[in-house]
Structures are given as C-alpha cells and as structure tokens.
Short mmCIF file of C-alpha atoms in Angstrom, two decimals:
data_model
loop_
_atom_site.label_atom_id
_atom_site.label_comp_id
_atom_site.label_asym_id
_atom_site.label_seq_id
_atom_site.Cartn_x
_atom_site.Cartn_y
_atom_site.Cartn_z
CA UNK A 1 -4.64 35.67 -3.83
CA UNK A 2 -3.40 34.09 -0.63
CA UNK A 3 -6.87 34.59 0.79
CA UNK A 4 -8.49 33.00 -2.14
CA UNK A 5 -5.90 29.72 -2.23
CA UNK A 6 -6.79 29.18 1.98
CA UNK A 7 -10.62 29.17 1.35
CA UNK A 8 -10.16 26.83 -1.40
CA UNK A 9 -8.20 24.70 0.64
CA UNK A 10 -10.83 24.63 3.78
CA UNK A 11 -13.35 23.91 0.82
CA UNK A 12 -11.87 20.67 -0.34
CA UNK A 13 -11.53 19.47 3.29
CA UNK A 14 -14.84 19.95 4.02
CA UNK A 15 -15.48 18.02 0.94
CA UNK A 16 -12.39 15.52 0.90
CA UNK A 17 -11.74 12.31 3.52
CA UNK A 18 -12.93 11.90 6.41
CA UNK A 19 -12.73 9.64 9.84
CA UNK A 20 -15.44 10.06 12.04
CA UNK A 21 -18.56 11.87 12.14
CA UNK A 22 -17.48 14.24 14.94
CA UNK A 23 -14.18 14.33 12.98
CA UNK A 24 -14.93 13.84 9.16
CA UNK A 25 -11.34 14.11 7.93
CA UNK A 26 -8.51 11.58 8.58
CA UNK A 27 -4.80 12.53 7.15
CA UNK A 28 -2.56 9.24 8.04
CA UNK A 29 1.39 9.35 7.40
CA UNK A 30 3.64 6.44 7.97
CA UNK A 31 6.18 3.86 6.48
CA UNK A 32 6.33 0.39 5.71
CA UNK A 33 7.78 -2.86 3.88
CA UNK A 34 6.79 -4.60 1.30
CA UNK A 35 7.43 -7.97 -0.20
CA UNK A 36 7.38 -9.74 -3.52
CA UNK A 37 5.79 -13.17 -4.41
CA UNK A 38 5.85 -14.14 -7.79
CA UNK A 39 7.96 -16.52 -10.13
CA UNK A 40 11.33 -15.78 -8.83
CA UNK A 41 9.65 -16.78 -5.68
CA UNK A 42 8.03 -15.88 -2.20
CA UNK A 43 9.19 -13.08 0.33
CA UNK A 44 5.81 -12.82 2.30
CA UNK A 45 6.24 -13.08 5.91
CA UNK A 46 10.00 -13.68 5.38
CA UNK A 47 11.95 -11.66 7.61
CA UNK A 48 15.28 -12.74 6.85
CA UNK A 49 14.59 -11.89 3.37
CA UNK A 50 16.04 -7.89 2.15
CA UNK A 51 14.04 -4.83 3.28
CA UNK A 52 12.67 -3.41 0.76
CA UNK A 53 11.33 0.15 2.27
CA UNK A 54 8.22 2.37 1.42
CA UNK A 55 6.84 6.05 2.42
CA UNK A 56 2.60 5.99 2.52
CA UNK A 57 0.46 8.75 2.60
CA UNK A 58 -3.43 8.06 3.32
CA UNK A 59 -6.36 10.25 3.04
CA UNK A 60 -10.01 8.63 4.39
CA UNK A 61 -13.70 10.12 4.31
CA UNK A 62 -16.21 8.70 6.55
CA UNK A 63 -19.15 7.86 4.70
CA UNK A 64 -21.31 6.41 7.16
CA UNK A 65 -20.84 4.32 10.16
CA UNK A 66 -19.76 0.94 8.86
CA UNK A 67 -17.74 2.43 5.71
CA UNK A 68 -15.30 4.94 4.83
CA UNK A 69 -13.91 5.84 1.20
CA UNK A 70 -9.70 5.56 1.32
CA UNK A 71 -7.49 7.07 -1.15
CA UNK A 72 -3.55 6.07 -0.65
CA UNK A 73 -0.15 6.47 -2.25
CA UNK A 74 3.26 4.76 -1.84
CA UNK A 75 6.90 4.80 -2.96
CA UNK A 76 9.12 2.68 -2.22
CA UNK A 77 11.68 0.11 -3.42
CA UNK A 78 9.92 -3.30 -4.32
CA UNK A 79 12.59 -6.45 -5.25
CA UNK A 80 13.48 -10.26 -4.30
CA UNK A 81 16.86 -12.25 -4.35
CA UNK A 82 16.56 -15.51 -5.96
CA UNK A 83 17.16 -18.40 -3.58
CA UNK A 84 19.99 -20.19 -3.20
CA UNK A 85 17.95 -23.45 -4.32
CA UNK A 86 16.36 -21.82 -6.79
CA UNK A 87 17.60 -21.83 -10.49
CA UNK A 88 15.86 -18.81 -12.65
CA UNK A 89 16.40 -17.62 -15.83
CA UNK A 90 15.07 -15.15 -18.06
CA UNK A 91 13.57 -16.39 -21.35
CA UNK A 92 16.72 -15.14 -23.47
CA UNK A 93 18.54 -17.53 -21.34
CA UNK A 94 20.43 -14.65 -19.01
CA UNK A 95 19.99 -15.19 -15.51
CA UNK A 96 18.00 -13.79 -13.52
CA UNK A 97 19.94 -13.13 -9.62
CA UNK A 98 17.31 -10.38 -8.24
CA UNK A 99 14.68 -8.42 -8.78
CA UNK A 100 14.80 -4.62 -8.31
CA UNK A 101 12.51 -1.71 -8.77
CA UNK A 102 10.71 1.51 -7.78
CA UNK A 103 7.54 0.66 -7.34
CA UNK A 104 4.99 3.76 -6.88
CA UNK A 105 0.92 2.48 -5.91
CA UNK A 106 -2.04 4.92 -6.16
CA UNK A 107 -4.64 2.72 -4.27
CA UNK A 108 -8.96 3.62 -3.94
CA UNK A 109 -10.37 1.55 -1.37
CA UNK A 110 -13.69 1.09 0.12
CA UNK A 111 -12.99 0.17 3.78
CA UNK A 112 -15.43 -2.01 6.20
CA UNK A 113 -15.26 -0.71 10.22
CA UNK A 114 -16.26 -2.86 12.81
CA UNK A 115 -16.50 -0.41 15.14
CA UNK A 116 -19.88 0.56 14.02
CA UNK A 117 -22.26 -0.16 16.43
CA UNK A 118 -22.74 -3.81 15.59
CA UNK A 119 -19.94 -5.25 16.36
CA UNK A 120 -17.87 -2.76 18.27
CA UNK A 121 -19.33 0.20 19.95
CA UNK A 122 -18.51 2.89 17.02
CA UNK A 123 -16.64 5.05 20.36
CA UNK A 124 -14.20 2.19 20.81
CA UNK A 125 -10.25 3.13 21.27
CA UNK A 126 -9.60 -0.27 19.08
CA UNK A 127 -10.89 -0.26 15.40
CA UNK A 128 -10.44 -3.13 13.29
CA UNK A 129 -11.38 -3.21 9.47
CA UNK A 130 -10.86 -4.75 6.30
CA UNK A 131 -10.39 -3.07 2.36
CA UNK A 132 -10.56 -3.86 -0.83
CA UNK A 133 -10.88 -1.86 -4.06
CA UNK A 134 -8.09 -1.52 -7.46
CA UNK A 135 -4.42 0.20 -7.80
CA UNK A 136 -2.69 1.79 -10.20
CA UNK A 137 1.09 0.80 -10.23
CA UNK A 138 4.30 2.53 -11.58
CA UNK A 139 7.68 0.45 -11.49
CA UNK A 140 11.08 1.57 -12.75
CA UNK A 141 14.60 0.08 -13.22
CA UNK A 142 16.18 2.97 -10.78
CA UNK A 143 19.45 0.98 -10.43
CA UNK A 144 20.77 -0.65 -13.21
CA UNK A 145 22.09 0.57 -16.35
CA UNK A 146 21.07 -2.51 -18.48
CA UNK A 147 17.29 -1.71 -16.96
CA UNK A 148 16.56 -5.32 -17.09
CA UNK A 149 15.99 -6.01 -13.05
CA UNK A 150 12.19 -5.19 -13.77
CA UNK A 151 9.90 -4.80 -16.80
CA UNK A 152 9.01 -1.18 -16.38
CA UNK A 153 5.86 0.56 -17.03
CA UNK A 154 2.27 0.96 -15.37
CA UNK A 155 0.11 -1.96 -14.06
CA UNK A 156 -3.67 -2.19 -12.69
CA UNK A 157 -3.80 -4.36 -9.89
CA UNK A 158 -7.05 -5.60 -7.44
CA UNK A 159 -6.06 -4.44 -3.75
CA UNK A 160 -6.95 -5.21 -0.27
CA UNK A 161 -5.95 -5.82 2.86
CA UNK A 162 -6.88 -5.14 6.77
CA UNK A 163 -6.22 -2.89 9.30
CA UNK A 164 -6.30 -2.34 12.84
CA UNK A 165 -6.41 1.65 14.46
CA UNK A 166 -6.11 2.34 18.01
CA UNK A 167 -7.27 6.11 18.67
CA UNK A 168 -5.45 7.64 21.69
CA UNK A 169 -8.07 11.03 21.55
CA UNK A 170 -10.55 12.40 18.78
CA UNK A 171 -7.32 14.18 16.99
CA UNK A 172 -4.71 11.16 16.79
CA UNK A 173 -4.40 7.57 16.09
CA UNK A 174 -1.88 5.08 15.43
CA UNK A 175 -2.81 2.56 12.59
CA UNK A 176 -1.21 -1.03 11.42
CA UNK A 177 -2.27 -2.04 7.91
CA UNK A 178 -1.77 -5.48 6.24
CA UNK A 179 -2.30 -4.75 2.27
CA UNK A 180 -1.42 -6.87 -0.89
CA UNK A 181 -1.81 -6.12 -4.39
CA UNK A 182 -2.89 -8.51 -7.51
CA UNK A 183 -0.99 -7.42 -10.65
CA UNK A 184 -3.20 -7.66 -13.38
CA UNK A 185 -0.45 -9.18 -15.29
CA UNK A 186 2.53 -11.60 -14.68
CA UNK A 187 4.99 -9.37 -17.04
CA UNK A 188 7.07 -7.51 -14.41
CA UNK A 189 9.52 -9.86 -13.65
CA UNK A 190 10.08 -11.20 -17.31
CA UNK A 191 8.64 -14.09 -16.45
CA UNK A 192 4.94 -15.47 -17.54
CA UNK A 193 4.68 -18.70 -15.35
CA UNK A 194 1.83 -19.49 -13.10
CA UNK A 195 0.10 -17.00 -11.48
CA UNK A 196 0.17 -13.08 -11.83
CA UNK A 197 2.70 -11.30 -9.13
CA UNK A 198 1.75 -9.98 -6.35
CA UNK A 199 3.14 -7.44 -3.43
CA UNK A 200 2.70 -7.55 0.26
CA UNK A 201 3.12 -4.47 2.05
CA UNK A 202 3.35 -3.76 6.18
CA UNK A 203 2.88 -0.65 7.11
CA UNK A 204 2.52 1.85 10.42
CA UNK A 205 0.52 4.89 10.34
CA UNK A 206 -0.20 8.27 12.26
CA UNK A 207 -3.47 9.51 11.66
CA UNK A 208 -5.15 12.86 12.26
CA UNK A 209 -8.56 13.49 12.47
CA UNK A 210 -9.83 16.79 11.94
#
C-alpha cells in the first residue's frame, strides 16, 4: 500500500508545477502581510498601520520559457482600524471601530518571466515577473462573539501582482511577491460605497526546485 501511495505521489510531480525546464517543479513556502483598502479606508503601504499576518504556500509548473502556471493558498488575519479622522458607521447606525477577519485565498495565476531569453538571459540569478489570473476567498468573524467585524462567507476576486526571485543554485531560491486582490463585491465590510474592496498582500518566499 505504502509502495502504491509513493508512486502515486512521484506521478503527480511529474505531472504537477514546475520551475524550470532542467527543474520542472517549484514548491515555495513563506509568510507575509496583507492590507485592507476599502470603505473604512486605506492600509496599503502603511506601515504604521496593525500587522495583519499570513502563512502562503505556492506550487508553479513551467510551461514554457516566458510562462509558468501558479497555484497558491493563504491564511491569515485580514482587518483595518478606522482612523482617527474618520467617522464610519454601519448602515443600522452601530459603529463601525475595526475591521477583523480570517481571510483564507486559493489563487490560479498565469505568470509572465522575463528571464526568458528576450529580455533576461532565461539562466539569470535575478528573475522578475508579473501575474494575474482569479481567487477564491473565505473570510470569517474568528474573534468576536457578535460576528459583525466582517460579513462572512466566500468571495471571487480578479488577482495579480509581481514578483521578483533571486535563485542562489538550481535547487533554491528566495522570492518577494507584491499581490492584490479585487473582491468581486463591496459586501465584506457592511458597507456598499464606492468601489469593491480590495487586499494587498507582501510576502517572502523559499522556493525549491526539483
């Protein structure tokens, strides 16, 4: 049985994600933050504003030598304190003082490589490259009993984002991502003003190639 469950596993990675040509299959773990912008306001490039912390775990399959096929999860806690300035209430008149949730994000991404031969040599230690593709997104009231910090349920969102991967041999690499994702609705916060929400999420990665 043992045997059986091992060559099923070497099966899917021969047919799963991949890197490189030489090294088809790319496993990347790593951590992050991520930010809210929406109408309680903006915590993008805000440093000062609460960490709000994620895991991420990346699979990627070379498909040929400008694009690769990503598949990526995260968890993480996902929130924003309303501004001092800032006066925000809910439509039942309650106010609203911050946003908090568990947000989960199961992401499929089609990822451009500029280290393909036409820009940068496709051997280069530096690889830069930009995403884009759609999300699935979970979020949760984890905290509070009322369950009123965050509309839960599932959302679709449009994702994308860029990267930059520095390869130290053909096994290992070290990865910075830049990603966002468009909620394809403006529900989660209770509020249905403007534009749809959005997340921002920074993350550093570990990859293995094999």
């Amino acid at each position: 049985m043992k045997t059986k469950i091992f060559s099923l596993l070497l099966l899917l990675c021969n047919f799963c994600f991949a890197q490189t040509s030489e090294k088809p299959n790319q496993l990347s773990l790593g951590s992050g933050r991520q930010s809210y912008n929406g109408d309680l306001g903006n915590s993008w490039f805000k440093p000062k504003e609460e960490y709000y912390g994620f895991g991420i775990l990346s699979y990627s399959r070379y498909l040929n030598r400008s694009f690769d096929a990503m598949l990526t999860i995260t968890h993480g806690d996902f929130g924003h304190c309303r501004e001092e300035d800032e006066s925000q209430f809910r439509p039942d008149g309650t106010e609203v003082l911050n946003m908090l949730s568990r947000l989960t994000v199961v992401n499929l991404t089609a990822k451009y490589k500029f280290a393909n031969g036409y820009f940068l040599k496709e051997t280069s230690k530096i690889s830069p490259y930009v995403f884009a593709g759609a999300g699935f997104n979970n979020l949760t009231d984890f905290w509070w009993k009322n369950k009123t910090r965050v509309n839960q349920g599932n959302y679709s969102s449009v994702n994308g984002g860029l990267g930059i991967q520095y390869q130290f041999n053909k096994k290992l690499s070290l990865t910075y991502t830049l990603a966002t994702g468009y909620f394809l609705s403006d529900a989660i916060d209770f509020r249905m003003e403007g534009n749809n929400d959005k997340y921002l999420q920074h993350a550093l990665l570990v990859g293995f190639n094999f």
